[in-house]
mmCIF file of C-alpha atoms in Angstrom:
data_model
loop_
_atom_site.group_PDB
_atom_site.id
_atom_site.type_symbol
_atom_site.label_atom_id
_atom_site.label_comp_id
_atom_site.label_asym_id
_atom_site.label_seq_id
_atom_site.Cartn_x
_atom_site.Cartn_y
_atom_site.Cartn_z
ATOM 1 C CA MET A 28 0.066 0.081 -0.006
ATOM 2 C CA LEU A 29 0.919 3.761 -0.488
ATOM 3 C CA GLN A 30 0.056 6.168 2.156
ATOM 4 C CA ASN A 31 0.037 10.049 1.748
ATOM 5 C CA THR A 32 1.776 11.833 4.461
ATOM 6 C CA GLY A 33 2.197 15.646 4.034
ATOM 7 C CA GLY A 34 2.420 15.542 0.283
ATOM 8 C CA LEU A 35 5.037 12.659 0.282
ATOM 9 C CA ALA A 36 4.182 9.146 -0.676
ATOM 10 C CA VAL A 37 5.246 6.751 1.970
ATOM 11 C CA LEU A 38 6.072 3.070 0.937
ATOM 12 C CA GLN A 39 4.505 0.426 3.002
ATOM 13 C CA PRO A 40 5.977 -3.021 3.408
ATOM 14 C CA ASN A 41 5.468 -5.468 0.450
ATOM 15 C CA ALA A 42 4.744 -2.712 -1.884
ATOM 16 C CA THR A 43 4.796 -3.538 -5.553
ATOM 17 C CA VAL A 44 4.006 -1.831 -8.946
ATOM 18 C CA ALA A 45 0.339 -2.544 -8.367
ATOM 19 C CA ASN A 46 0.309 -0.440 -5.234
ATOM 20 C CA LEU A 47 1.372 2.787 -7.006
ATOM 21 C CA ASP A 48 -1.042 5.592 -7.350
ATOM 22 C CA LEU A 49 -0.886 5.840 -11.156
ATOM 23 C CA SER A 50 -4.516 7.283 -11.402
ATOM 24 C CA HIS A 51 -3.182 10.288 -13.456
ATOM 25 C CA ALA A 52 -2.098 8.740 -16.651
ATOM 26 C CA THR A 53 0.895 10.484 -18.210
ATOM 27 C CA ARG A 54 3.273 10.214 -21.199
ATOM 28 C CA ALA A 55 6.678 8.977 -20.826
ATOM 29 C CA GLU A 56 9.050 10.524 -23.194
ATOM 30 C CA GLY A 57 12.160 8.286 -22.195
ATOM 31 C CA LEU A 58 12.418 4.630 -21.647
ATOM 32 C CA TYR A 59 15.148 3.026 -19.613
ATOM 33 C CA VAL A 60 15.765 -0.727 -19.426
ATOM 34 C CA HIS A 61 18.030 -2.145 -16.844
ATOM 35 C CA ALA A 62 19.916 -5.351 -17.744
ATOM 36 C CA PRO A 63 21.692 -6.332 -14.441
ATOM 37 C CA PHE A 64 24.333 -9.097 -15.907
ATOM 38 C CA CYS A 65 27.924 -8.515 -15.548
ATOM 39 C CA VAL A 66 31.108 -10.770 -15.862
ATOM 40 C CA HIS A 67 32.624 -9.125 -13.018
ATOM 41 C CA LYS A 68 31.699 -6.715 -10.102
ATOM 42 C CA CYS A 69 34.196 -3.599 -10.409
ATOM 43 C CA GLY A 70 35.353 -2.461 -6.928
ATOM 44 C CA TYR A 71 33.927 1.053 -7.295
ATOM 45 C CA CYS A 72 30.522 0.339 -8.805
ATOM 46 C CA ASP A 73 27.360 0.633 -6.887
ATOM 47 C CA PHE A 74 24.970 0.273 -9.483
ATOM 48 C CA TYR A 75 22.913 -3.100 -9.185
ATOM 49 C CA SER A 76 24.292 -5.986 -11.083
ATOM 50 C CA VAL A 77 24.578 -9.854 -10.762
ATOM 51 C CA THR A 78 27.465 -12.270 -12.125
ATOM 52 C CA SER A 79 27.433 -15.661 -13.589
ATOM 53 C CA GLN A 80 23.787 -15.787 -14.200
ATOM 54 C CA ALA A 81 23.597 -15.655 -17.885
ATOM 55 C CA ASP A 82 21.121 -18.472 -18.020
ATOM 56 C CA ARG A 83 18.591 -15.946 -16.683
ATOM 57 C CA GLN A 84 18.454 -13.562 -19.622
ATOM 58 C CA GLY A 85 15.477 -15.048 -21.151
ATOM 59 C CA ASP A 86 13.390 -14.927 -18.060
ATOM 60 C CA TRP A 87 14.705 -11.238 -17.335
ATOM 61 C CA ALA A 88 13.544 -10.245 -20.813
ATOM 62 C CA ASP A 89 10.115 -12.071 -20.235
ATOM 63 C CA ALA A 90 9.777 -10.132 -16.898
ATOM 64 C CA VAL A 91 10.527 -6.816 -18.497
ATOM 65 C CA VAL A 92 7.800 -7.409 -21.021
ATOM 66 C CA ALA A 93 5.343 -8.377 -18.253
ATOM 67 C CA GLU A 94 6.163 -5.112 -16.447
ATOM 68 C CA LEU A 95 5.718 -3.084 -19.464
ATOM 69 C CA ASP A 96 2.318 -4.833 -19.952
ATOM 70 C CA ALA A 97 1.306 -3.938 -16.462
ATOM 71 C CA LEU A 98 2.170 -0.147 -16.758
ATOM 72 C CA ARG A 99 1.298 0.957 -20.250
ATOM 73 C CA GLY A 100 -2.328 0.871 -19.393
ATOM 74 C CA TRP A 101 -1.541 3.896 -16.976
ATOM 75 C CA ILE A 102 1.476 5.444 -18.775
ATOM 76 C CA GLU A 103 1.520 6.145 -22.310
ATOM 77 C CA VAL A 104 4.944 5.136 -23.678
ATOM 78 C CA VAL A 105 5.789 7.305 -26.815
ATOM 79 C CA PRO A 106 9.542 7.481 -26.207
ATOM 80 C CA ARG A 107 11.836 10.113 -27.932
ATOM 81 C CA THR A 108 14.884 8.296 -26.291
ATOM 82 C CA VAL A 109 15.852 4.766 -25.195
ATOM 83 C CA PHE A 110 18.576 3.835 -22.909
ATOM 84 C CA VAL A 111 19.599 0.396 -22.044
ATOM 85 C CA GLY A 112 22.053 0.407 -18.960
ATOM 86 C CA GLY A 113 23.440 -1.941 -16.520
ATOM 87 C CA GLY A 114 25.109 -4.111 -15.560
ATOM 88 C CA THR A 115 26.552 -4.908 -18.955
ATOM 89 C CA PRO A 116 23.672 -4.858 -21.672
ATOM 90 C CA THR A 117 26.369 -6.060 -24.228
ATOM 91 C CA LEU A 118 26.400 -9.477 -22.424
ATOM 92 C CA LEU A 119 22.874 -9.973 -23.709
ATOM 93 C CA THR A 120 22.881 -12.439 -26.573
ATOM 94 C CA PRO A 121 21.737 -11.119 -29.945
ATOM 95 C CA THR A 122 18.821 -13.735 -29.535
ATOM 96 C CA THR A 123 17.742 -12.153 -26.357
ATOM 97 C CA TRP A 124 18.082 -8.833 -27.704
ATOM 98 C CA GLN A 125 15.915 -9.608 -30.725
ATOM 99 C CA SER A 126 13.284 -11.529 -28.744
ATOM 100 C CA LEU A 127 12.875 -8.556 -26.261
ATOM 101 C CA TRP A 128 12.889 -5.619 -28.785
ATOM 102 C CA ASP A 129 10.396 -7.462 -30.975
ATOM 103 C CA ARG A 130 7.956 -7.578 -28.026
ATOM 104 C CA VAL A 131 8.576 -4.056 -26.888
ATOM 105 C CA GLY A 132 8.007 -2.839 -30.459
ATOM 106 C CA GLU A 133 4.573 -4.595 -30.465
ATOM 107 C CA ARG A 134 3.750 -2.726 -27.258
ATOM 108 C CA VAL A 135 5.323 0.577 -27.556
ATOM 109 C CA ASP A 136 5.272 3.231 -30.530
ATOM 110 C CA LEU A 137 8.962 3.331 -31.267
ATOM 111 C CA SER A 138 8.619 5.579 -34.324
ATOM 112 C CA ARG A 139 9.572 8.685 -32.587
ATOM 113 C CA VAL A 140 12.666 7.445 -31.046
ATOM 114 C CA GLU A 141 15.515 9.862 -31.915
ATOM 115 C CA GLU A 142 18.197 8.349 -29.752
ATOM 116 C CA PHE A 143 18.711 4.709 -28.705
ATOM 117 C CA THR A 144 21.650 4.243 -26.389
ATOM 118 C CA VAL A 145 23.403 1.062 -25.095
ATOM 119 C CA GLU A 146 25.781 1.020 -22.449
ATOM 120 C CA ALA A 147 28.923 -1.261 -23.369
ATOM 121 C CA ASN A 148 31.905 -2.753 -21.709
ATOM 122 C CA PRO A 149 34.537 -2.583 -24.453
ATOM 123 C CA GLU A 150 35.678 -6.184 -23.893
ATOM 124 C CA THR A 151 32.216 -7.438 -24.470
ATOM 125 C CA VAL A 152 31.558 -5.643 -27.960
ATOM 126 C CA THR A 153 31.570 -7.812 -31.068
ATOM 127 C CA PRO A 154 30.881 -6.909 -34.826
ATOM 128 C CA GLU A 155 27.910 -9.493 -34.727
ATOM 129 C CA LEU A 156 26.386 -8.068 -31.705
ATOM 130 C CA LEU A 157 26.717 -4.357 -32.923
ATOM 131 C CA THR A 158 25.253 -5.357 -36.354
ATOM 132 C CA SER A 159 22.291 -6.787 -34.489
ATOM 133 C CA LEU A 160 21.912 -3.814 -32.321
ATOM 134 C CA VAL A 161 21.884 -1.284 -35.404
ATOM 135 C CA GLY A 162 19.145 -3.519 -36.775
ATOM 136 C CA LEU A 163 17.043 -3.023 -33.799
ATOM 137 C CA GLY A 164 17.399 0.905 -34.161
ATOM 138 C CA VAL A 165 20.428 1.492 -31.827
ATOM 139 C CA ASN A 166 22.202 4.635 -32.886
ATOM 140 C CA ARG A 167 24.399 5.522 -29.898
ATOM 141 C CA VAL A 168 26.690 3.473 -27.616
ATOM 142 C CA SER A 169 28.243 4.466 -24.393
ATOM 143 C CA ILE A 170 31.290 2.831 -23.681
ATOM 144 C CA GLY A 171 32.787 2.523 -20.115
ATOM 145 C CA CYS A 172 36.706 2.899 -20.430
ATOM 146 C CA GLN A 173 37.329 4.701 -17.198
ATOM 147 C CA SER A 174 41.006 4.994 -17.732
ATOM 148 C CA PHE A 175 43.665 3.859 -20.428
ATOM 149 C CA GLN A 176 46.186 3.447 -17.596
ATOM 150 C CA PRO A 177 46.504 -0.247 -16.475
ATOM 151 C CA GLU A 178 47.557 0.583 -12.963
ATOM 152 C CA LEU A 179 44.509 2.804 -12.491
ATOM 153 C CA LEU A 180 42.087 0.213 -13.990
ATOM 154 C CA ALA A 181 43.643 -2.344 -11.588
ATOM 155 C CA THR A 182 42.778 0.022 -8.677
ATOM 156 C CA LEU A 183 39.271 0.330 -10.070
ATOM 157 C CA GLU A 184 39.137 -3.521 -10.569
ATOM 158 C CA ARG A 185 38.373 -3.118 -14.102
ATOM 159 C CA SER A 186 39.249 -6.133 -16.138
ATOM 160 C CA HIS A 187 39.500 -4.854 -19.777
ATOM 161 C CA ASP A 188 42.620 -4.121 -21.862
ATOM 162 C CA PRO A 189 42.881 -0.532 -22.631
ATOM 163 C CA ALA A 190 43.296 -1.500 -26.349
ATOM 164 C CA SER A 191 39.985 -2.867 -26.333
ATOM 165 C CA VAL A 192 38.295 0.611 -26.087
ATOM 166 C CA GLY A 193 39.734 1.576 -29.534
ATOM 167 C CA SER A 194 38.674 -1.677 -30.915
ATOM 168 C CA ALA A 195 35.025 -1.279 -29.617
ATOM 169 C CA VAL A 196 34.794 2.376 -31.065
ATOM 170 C CA ALA A 197 36.174 1.123 -34.389
ATOM 171 C CA MET A 198 33.693 -1.714 -34.388
ATOM 172 C CA ALA A 199 30.842 0.629 -33.611
ATOM 173 C CA CYS A 200 31.828 3.004 -36.511
ATOM 174 C CA ASP A 201 31.973 0.029 -38.824
ATOM 175 C CA ALA A 202 28.514 -1.033 -37.844
ATOM 176 C CA GLY A 203 27.255 2.517 -38.595
ATOM 177 C CA ILE A 204 27.089 3.962 -35.182
ATOM 178 C CA ASP A 205 28.936 7.345 -35.252
ATOM 179 C CA ASN A 206 27.448 8.742 -32.080
ATOM 180 C CA VAL A 207 29.974 7.293 -29.374
ATOM 181 C CA SER A 208 30.234 8.372 -25.834
ATOM 182 C CA LEU A 209 33.170 7.312 -23.406
ATOM 183 C CA ASP A 210 33.182 7.279 -19.522
ATOM 184 C CA LEU A 211 36.103 8.396 -17.736
ATOM 185 C CA ILE A 212 36.778 8.314 -14.049
ATOM 186 C CA TYR A 213 39.297 10.763 -12.579
ATOM 187 C CA ALA A 214 40.588 11.237 -8.840
ATOM 188 C CA VAL A 215 41.488 7.578 -8.685
ATOM 189 C CA PRO A 216 43.890 6.841 -5.744
ATOM 190 C CA GLY A 217 47.527 7.313 -7.004
ATOM 191 C CA GLN A 218 46.464 9.192 -10.073
ATOM 192 C CA SER A 219 48.494 12.146 -11.209
ATOM 193 C CA LEU A 220 47.649 15.100 -13.381
ATOM 194 C CA ALA A 221 50.005 13.678 -16.012
ATOM 195 C CA GLN A 222 47.897 10.487 -16.034
ATOM 196 C CA LEU A 223 44.797 12.467 -16.426
ATOM 197 C CA ASP A 224 46.237 14.169 -19.492
ATOM 198 C CA ALA A 225 47.230 10.842 -21.000
ATOM 199 C CA ASP A 226 43.683 9.535 -20.406
ATOM 200 C CA LEU A 227 42.271 12.617 -22.100
ATOM 201 C CA ASP A 228 44.678 12.388 -24.913
ATOM 202 C CA ALA A 229 43.684 8.734 -25.436
ATOM 203 C CA ALA A 230 39.960 9.477 -25.348
ATOM 204 C CA LEU A 231 40.246 12.340 -27.662
ATOM 205 C CA SER A 232 42.174 10.428 -30.141
ATOM 206 C CA LEU A 233 39.219 8.074 -30.542
ATOM 207 C CA THR A 234 37.096 11.186 -31.794
ATOM 208 C CA PRO A 235 34.122 10.456 -29.573
ATOM 209 C CA SER A 236 30.983 12.629 -29.847
ATOM 210 C CA HIS A 237 30.466 12.718 -26.025
ATOM 211 C CA LEU A 238 32.582 12.330 -22.960
ATOM 212 C CA SER A 239 31.260 11.720 -19.362
ATOM 213 C CA CYS A 240 33.999 12.589 -16.826
ATOM 214 C CA TYR A 241 33.257 11.640 -13.290
ATOM 215 C CA SER A 242 35.231 12.218 -10.029
ATOM 216 C CA LEU A 243 35.620 8.923 -8.219
ATOM 217 C CA ILE A 244 33.046 8.433 -5.411
ATOM 218 C CA PHE A 245 33.685 6.046 -2.569
ATOM 219 C CA GLU A 246 30.162 4.621 -2.442
ATOM 220 C CA PRO A 247 28.948 2.901 0.685
ATOM 221 C CA GLY A 248 29.004 -0.834 0.432
ATOM 222 C CA THR A 249 31.731 -1.141 -2.402
ATOM 223 C CA ALA A 250 34.843 -3.119 -2.264
ATOM 224 C CA LEU A 251 36.848 -0.052 -3.002
ATOM 225 C CA THR A 252 35.286 1.859 0.020
ATOM 226 C CA ALA A 253 36.268 -1.229 2.244
ATOM 227 C CA ARG A 254 39.881 -1.159 0.823
ATOM 228 C CA ARG A 255 39.825 2.620 1.857
ATOM 229 C CA ASP A 256 38.607 2.029 5.303
ATOM 230 C CA ARG A 257 41.218 -0.784 5.896
ATOM 231 C CA GLY A 258 44.006 1.736 4.681
ATOM 232 C CA ARG A 259 44.897 -0.305 1.493
ATOM 233 C CA VAL A 260 43.877 2.803 -0.745
ATOM 234 C CA ARG A 261 44.176 6.457 -0.024
ATOM 235 C CA PRO A 262 41.729 9.162 -1.566
ATOM 236 C CA ILE A 263 43.712 11.806 -3.498
ATOM 237 C CA ASP A 264 43.985 15.263 -1.905
ATOM 238 C CA ASN A 265 40.964 17.448 -2.453
ATOM 239 C CA ASP A 266 43.097 20.270 -4.157
ATOM 240 C CA LEU A 267 44.395 17.754 -6.543
ATOM 241 C CA GLU A 268 40.895 16.604 -7.347
ATOM 242 C CA ALA A 269 39.702 20.234 -7.999
ATOM 243 C CA ALA A 270 42.814 20.728 -10.334
ATOM 244 C CA MET A 271 41.832 17.617 -12.306
ATOM 245 C CA TYR A 272 38.374 18.835 -12.792
ATOM 246 C CA ARG A 273 39.535 22.215 -13.983
ATOM 247 C CA ARG A 274 42.034 20.330 -16.266
ATOM 248 C CA VAL A 275 39.156 18.345 -17.757
ATOM 249 C CA ILE A 276 37.090 21.460 -18.222
ATOM 250 C CA ASP A 277 39.959 23.351 -20.102
ATOM 251 C CA ARG A 278 41.180 20.389 -22.209
ATOM 252 C CA LEU A 279 37.647 19.569 -23.446
ATOM 253 C CA ALA A 280 36.868 23.169 -24.207
ATOM 254 C CA ASP A 281 40.055 23.312 -26.140
ATOM 255 C CA ALA A 282 39.009 20.306 -28.110
ATOM 256 C CA GLY A 283 35.752 21.866 -29.106
ATOM 257 C CA PHE A 284 33.301 19.975 -26.592
ATOM 258 C CA GLU A 285 30.426 21.920 -25.112
ATOM 259 C CA HIS A 286 30.295 21.495 -21.322
ATOM 260 C CA TYR A 287 26.529 20.953 -20.975
ATOM 261 C CA GLU A 288 26.314 19.297 -17.488
ATOM 262 C CA VAL A 289 28.414 19.146 -14.532
ATOM 263 C CA SER A 290 30.151 15.892 -15.581
ATOM 264 C CA ASN A 291 29.235 15.728 -19.257
ATOM 265 C CA TRP A 292 30.728 17.167 -22.481
ATOM 266 C CA ALA A 293 29.468 16.901 -26.077
ATOM 267 C CA ARG A 294 30.283 17.773 -29.656
ATOM 268 C CA PRO A 295 27.714 20.430 -30.771
ATOM 269 C CA GLY A 296 24.353 18.778 -31.153
ATOM 270 C CA ARG A 297 25.469 15.637 -29.545
ATOM 271 C CA ALA A 298 24.425 15.943 -25.914
ATOM 272 C CA CYS A 299 22.722 12.947 -24.381
ATOM 273 C CA GLU A 300 19.131 13.501 -24.980
ATOM 274 C CA HIS A 301 17.930 10.759 -22.666
ATOM 275 C CA ASN A 302 19.918 12.124 -19.795
ATOM 276 C CA LEU A 303 18.249 15.456 -20.479
ATOM 277 C CA VAL A 304 15.128 13.940 -19.861
ATOM 278 C CA TYR A 305 16.154 13.364 -16.323
ATOM 279 C CA TRP A 306 17.813 16.712 -15.736
ATOM 280 C CA ARG A 307 14.960 18.615 -17.119
ATOM 281 C CA ASN A 308 12.703 16.561 -14.894
ATOM 282 C CA ARG A 309 10.590 15.093 -17.615
ATOM 283 C CA SER A 310 8.721 11.700 -17.274
ATOM 284 C CA TRP A 311 10.214 8.516 -18.230
ATOM 285 C CA LEU A 312 9.436 4.775 -17.509
ATOM 286 C CA GLY A 313 12.091 2.343 -16.216
ATOM 287 C CA LEU A 314 12.000 -1.458 -16.616
ATOM 288 C CA GLY A 315 13.910 -4.106 -14.806
ATOM 289 C CA PRO A 316 15.443 -4.670 -11.376
ATOM 290 C CA SER A 317 16.713 -1.441 -9.816
ATOM 291 C CA ALA A 318 15.319 0.681 -12.586
ATOM 292 C CA ALA A 319 13.684 4.214 -11.628
ATOM 293 C CA SER A 320 10.879 5.790 -13.045
ATOM 294 C CA HIS A 321 9.185 9.325 -12.840
ATOM 295 C CA ALA A 322 5.593 9.506 -13.993
ATOM 296 C CA ASP A 323 3.328 12.774 -13.312
ATOM 297 C CA GLY A 324 5.425 13.706 -10.281
ATOM 298 C CA LEU A 325 5.435 10.279 -8.764
ATOM 299 C CA ARG A 326 8.811 8.475 -8.583
ATOM 300 C CA TRP A 327 9.586 4.956 -7.629
ATOM 301 C CA LYS A 328 12.473 2.527 -8.041
ATOM 302 C CA ASN A 329 12.217 -1.238 -8.619
ATOM 303 C CA ALA A 330 13.924 -3.261 -5.849
ATOM 304 C CA PRO A 331 17.527 -4.149 -6.659
ATOM 305 C CA ASN A 332 17.082 -7.870 -6.709
ATOM 306 C CA LEU A 333 16.746 -10.087 -9.854
ATOM 307 C CA SER A 334 15.284 -13.047 -7.922
ATOM 308 C CA ARG A 335 12.420 -11.000 -6.588
ATOM 309 C CA TYR A 336 12.064 -9.302 -9.868
ATOM 310 C CA LEU A 337 11.631 -12.653 -11.800
ATOM 311 C CA ALA A 338 9.398 -14.118 -8.948
ATOM 312 C CA SER A 339 6.694 -11.517 -9.635
ATOM 313 C CA PRO A 340 6.577 -11.033 -13.381
ATOM 314 C CA GLY A 341 4.470 -7.804 -14.086
ATOM 315 C CA ASP A 342 4.376 -6.824 -10.514
ATOM 316 C CA PRO A 343 7.869 -6.281 -9.121
ATOM 317 C CA PRO A 344 8.541 -5.094 -5.609
ATOM 318 C CA VAL A 345 9.444 -1.396 -5.494
ATOM 319 C CA VAL A 346 11.327 0.850 -3.266
ATOM 320 C CA ASP A 347 11.912 4.659 -2.646
ATOM 321 C CA VAL A 348 8.529 5.865 -3.795
ATOM 322 C CA GLU A 349 7.636 9.539 -3.386
ATOM 323 C CA ARG A 350 5.279 12.119 -4.559
ATOM 324 C CA LEU A 351 6.826 15.335 -3.432
ATOM 325 C CA ASP A 352 4.662 18.121 -2.295
ATOM 326 C CA PRO A 353 4.664 21.337 -4.532
ATOM 327 C CA ASP A 354 7.377 23.138 -2.759
ATOM 328 C CA ALA A 355 9.695 20.097 -2.511
ATOM 329 C CA ALA A 356 8.935 19.535 -6.389
ATOM 330 C CA ILE A 357 10.115 23.181 -7.051
ATOM 331 C CA GLY A 358 13.309 22.562 -5.145
ATOM 332 C CA GLU A 359 14.082 19.171 -6.941
ATOM 333 C CA GLU A 360 13.553 20.797 -10.337
ATOM 334 C CA LEU A 361 15.734 23.823 -9.459
ATOM 335 C CA MET A 362 18.470 21.361 -8.266
ATOM 336 C CA LEU A 363 18.326 19.276 -11.493
ATOM 337 C CA ARG A 364 18.154 22.195 -13.887
ATOM 338 C CA LEU A 365 21.122 23.997 -12.317
ATOM 339 C CA ARG A 366 23.367 20.921 -13.080
ATOM 340 C CA LEU A 367 22.886 21.921 -16.660
ATOM 341 C CA ARG A 368 25.146 24.837 -17.961
ATOM 342 C CA GLU A 369 22.048 26.364 -19.522
ATOM 343 C CA GLY A 370 20.792 27.113 -16.017
ATOM 344 C CA VAL A 371 17.295 28.314 -15.282
ATOM 345 C CA PRO A 372 15.346 31.129 -16.818
ATOM 346 C CA ASP A 373 14.845 34.110 -14.838
ATOM 347 C CA ALA A 374 11.125 33.943 -15.621
ATOM 348 C CA TRP A 375 10.960 30.438 -14.129
ATOM 349 C CA LEU A 376 12.655 31.664 -10.940
ATOM 350 C CA ASP A 377 10.233 34.627 -10.777
ATOM 351 C CA THR A 378 7.336 32.215 -10.730
ATOM 352 C CA HIS A 379 8.728 29.443 -8.700
ATOM 353 C CA ALA A 380 11.502 31.078 -6.412
ATOM 354 C CA PRO A 381 10.155 34.855 -5.987
ATOM 355 C CA SER A 382 12.257 37.479 -4.194
ATOM 356 C CA SER A 383 10.632 36.508 -0.721
ATOM 357 C CA SER A 384 11.558 32.737 -1.303
ATOM 358 C CA PRO A 385 14.362 31.364 0.951
ATOM 359 C CA ARG A 386 15.751 29.791 -2.253
ATOM 360 C CA ARG A 387 16.213 33.081 -3.961
ATOM 361 C CA ASP A 388 18.345 34.191 -0.893
ATOM 362 C CA VAL A 389 20.490 31.299 -1.509
ATOM 363 C CA ILE A 390 20.802 32.082 -5.234
ATOM 364 C CA GLU A 391 21.767 35.608 -4.286
ATOM 365 C CA ARG A 392 24.211 34.859 -1.670
ATOM 366 C CA TYR A 393 26.062 32.473 -4.032
ATOM 367 C CA THR A 394 25.737 34.958 -6.838
ATOM 368 C CA GLN A 395 27.549 37.495 -4.577
ATOM 369 C CA ALA A 396 30.176 34.741 -3.689
ATOM 370 C CA GLY A 397 30.940 34.156 -7.240
ATOM 371 C CA MET A 398 29.506 30.571 -7.424
ATOM 372 C CA MET A 399 26.419 31.627 -9.512
ATOM 373 C CA GLU A 400 25.885 34.122 -12.242
ATOM 374 C CA ARG A 401 22.926 35.837 -13.965
ATOM 375 C CA ILE A 402 23.611 35.715 -17.724
ATOM 376 C CA ASP A 403 21.339 36.222 -20.873
ATOM 377 C CA GLY A 404 18.234 35.996 -18.598
ATOM 378 C CA ARG A 405 19.354 32.846 -16.862
ATOM 379 C CA ALA A 406 20.770 31.772 -13.636
ATOM 380 C CA ARG A 407 23.578 29.255 -13.613
ATOM 381 C CA LEU A 408 26.634 27.964 -11.889
ATOM 382 C CA THR A 409 29.945 29.616 -12.566
ATOM 383 C CA ALA A 410 33.235 27.757 -13.108
ATOM 384 C CA ARG A 411 33.818 28.240 -9.134
ATOM 385 C CA GLY A 412 30.256 26.977 -8.465
ATOM 386 C CA LEU A 413 30.767 23.761 -10.480
ATOM 387 C CA MET A 414 33.596 22.870 -8.008
ATOM 388 C CA VAL A 415 31.178 22.736 -5.198
ATOM 389 C CA ALA A 416 27.998 21.887 -7.150
ATOM 390 C CA ASP A 417 26.652 19.093 -5.055
ATOM 391 C CA ALA A 418 26.788 21.037 -1.794
ATOM 392 C CA LEU A 419 25.471 24.243 -3.272
ATOM 393 C CA LEU A 420 22.465 22.406 -4.918
ATOM 394 C CA GLY A 421 21.683 20.657 -1.870
ATOM 395 C CA GLU A 422 20.667 23.798 -0.274
ATOM 396 C CA LEU A 423 18.102 24.455 -2.957
ATOM 397 C CA LEU A 424 15.912 21.352 -2.169
#
């Protein structure tokens, strides 16, 4: 059951998708599918995944379709963007991909999809798989390279050979996918600025259309955090981490990339449209264990457990359900939109955070401190503000 307390939806024990208050039908412009299968669990990763369970791919695909059937009566799914993440979606066999997407296409109008992204680990990419994906409409791949330095990959417990990244990019281009994104992680224990420069050189030499560059976070419950707590790895100095972020910003600007979100850069016209659905607080539907959804102001997340997901096809257990009250919803949207370099229009602020609002006081305080700026009729973070974005934006919730 779902109870309402002060505008916030509170999840009761044993809640499932069937308990959600979806009485207000809405349209989802994004579709996310979580494929939880991995060969190996990397030490820094806190995304939900399972290893050595490839024999459950077919059951997982059946359950995804059943979940879609249960929800599409409430949510009109006409996506502009599709994103299949994980886990490692490129571990799915071409047969599983074909079976799943044939059935999704029978249930969802995919004719308006502009961007169809699949996450890939470089060592799992093959020409045959990419050819199959292109046949399903995939036109963008996001490759997790993280670093090109073997010693840093070892710290992160990544198992791929750095050379496999270039091979994966070449195979994607040969298959007809010219929209390729690469993920990099910086501030890895032991990393130097010279190594960061080498990683940026290697990534740029592959001519990607998009780069995501994330500062390493020691997430609770991960193997890397446990190693830190035992003194086996040491986080880098905060000043060095800030210098690395500035280096990424400067290097990618010089290379012609637009810095459009705190941790994301793109060639002109190649920003990730699916992630913009999230940051602009639009509606999307997430399918699969641990997938999150947002529909008509209601947010929920499927429980991160493949066995429980498969045990209740069409009605998986859900966690973290909330429907924010109007004031909290304004704070959330402001926080999300200020992650984008385009910022927030002054007209939106005048309506939702007027001069009498405590949030406007925060904005003015940070503007005076040089952390925010008003430019071209918009409020946005400055270069200094980007350095402390998470702390700053948290004050606006």
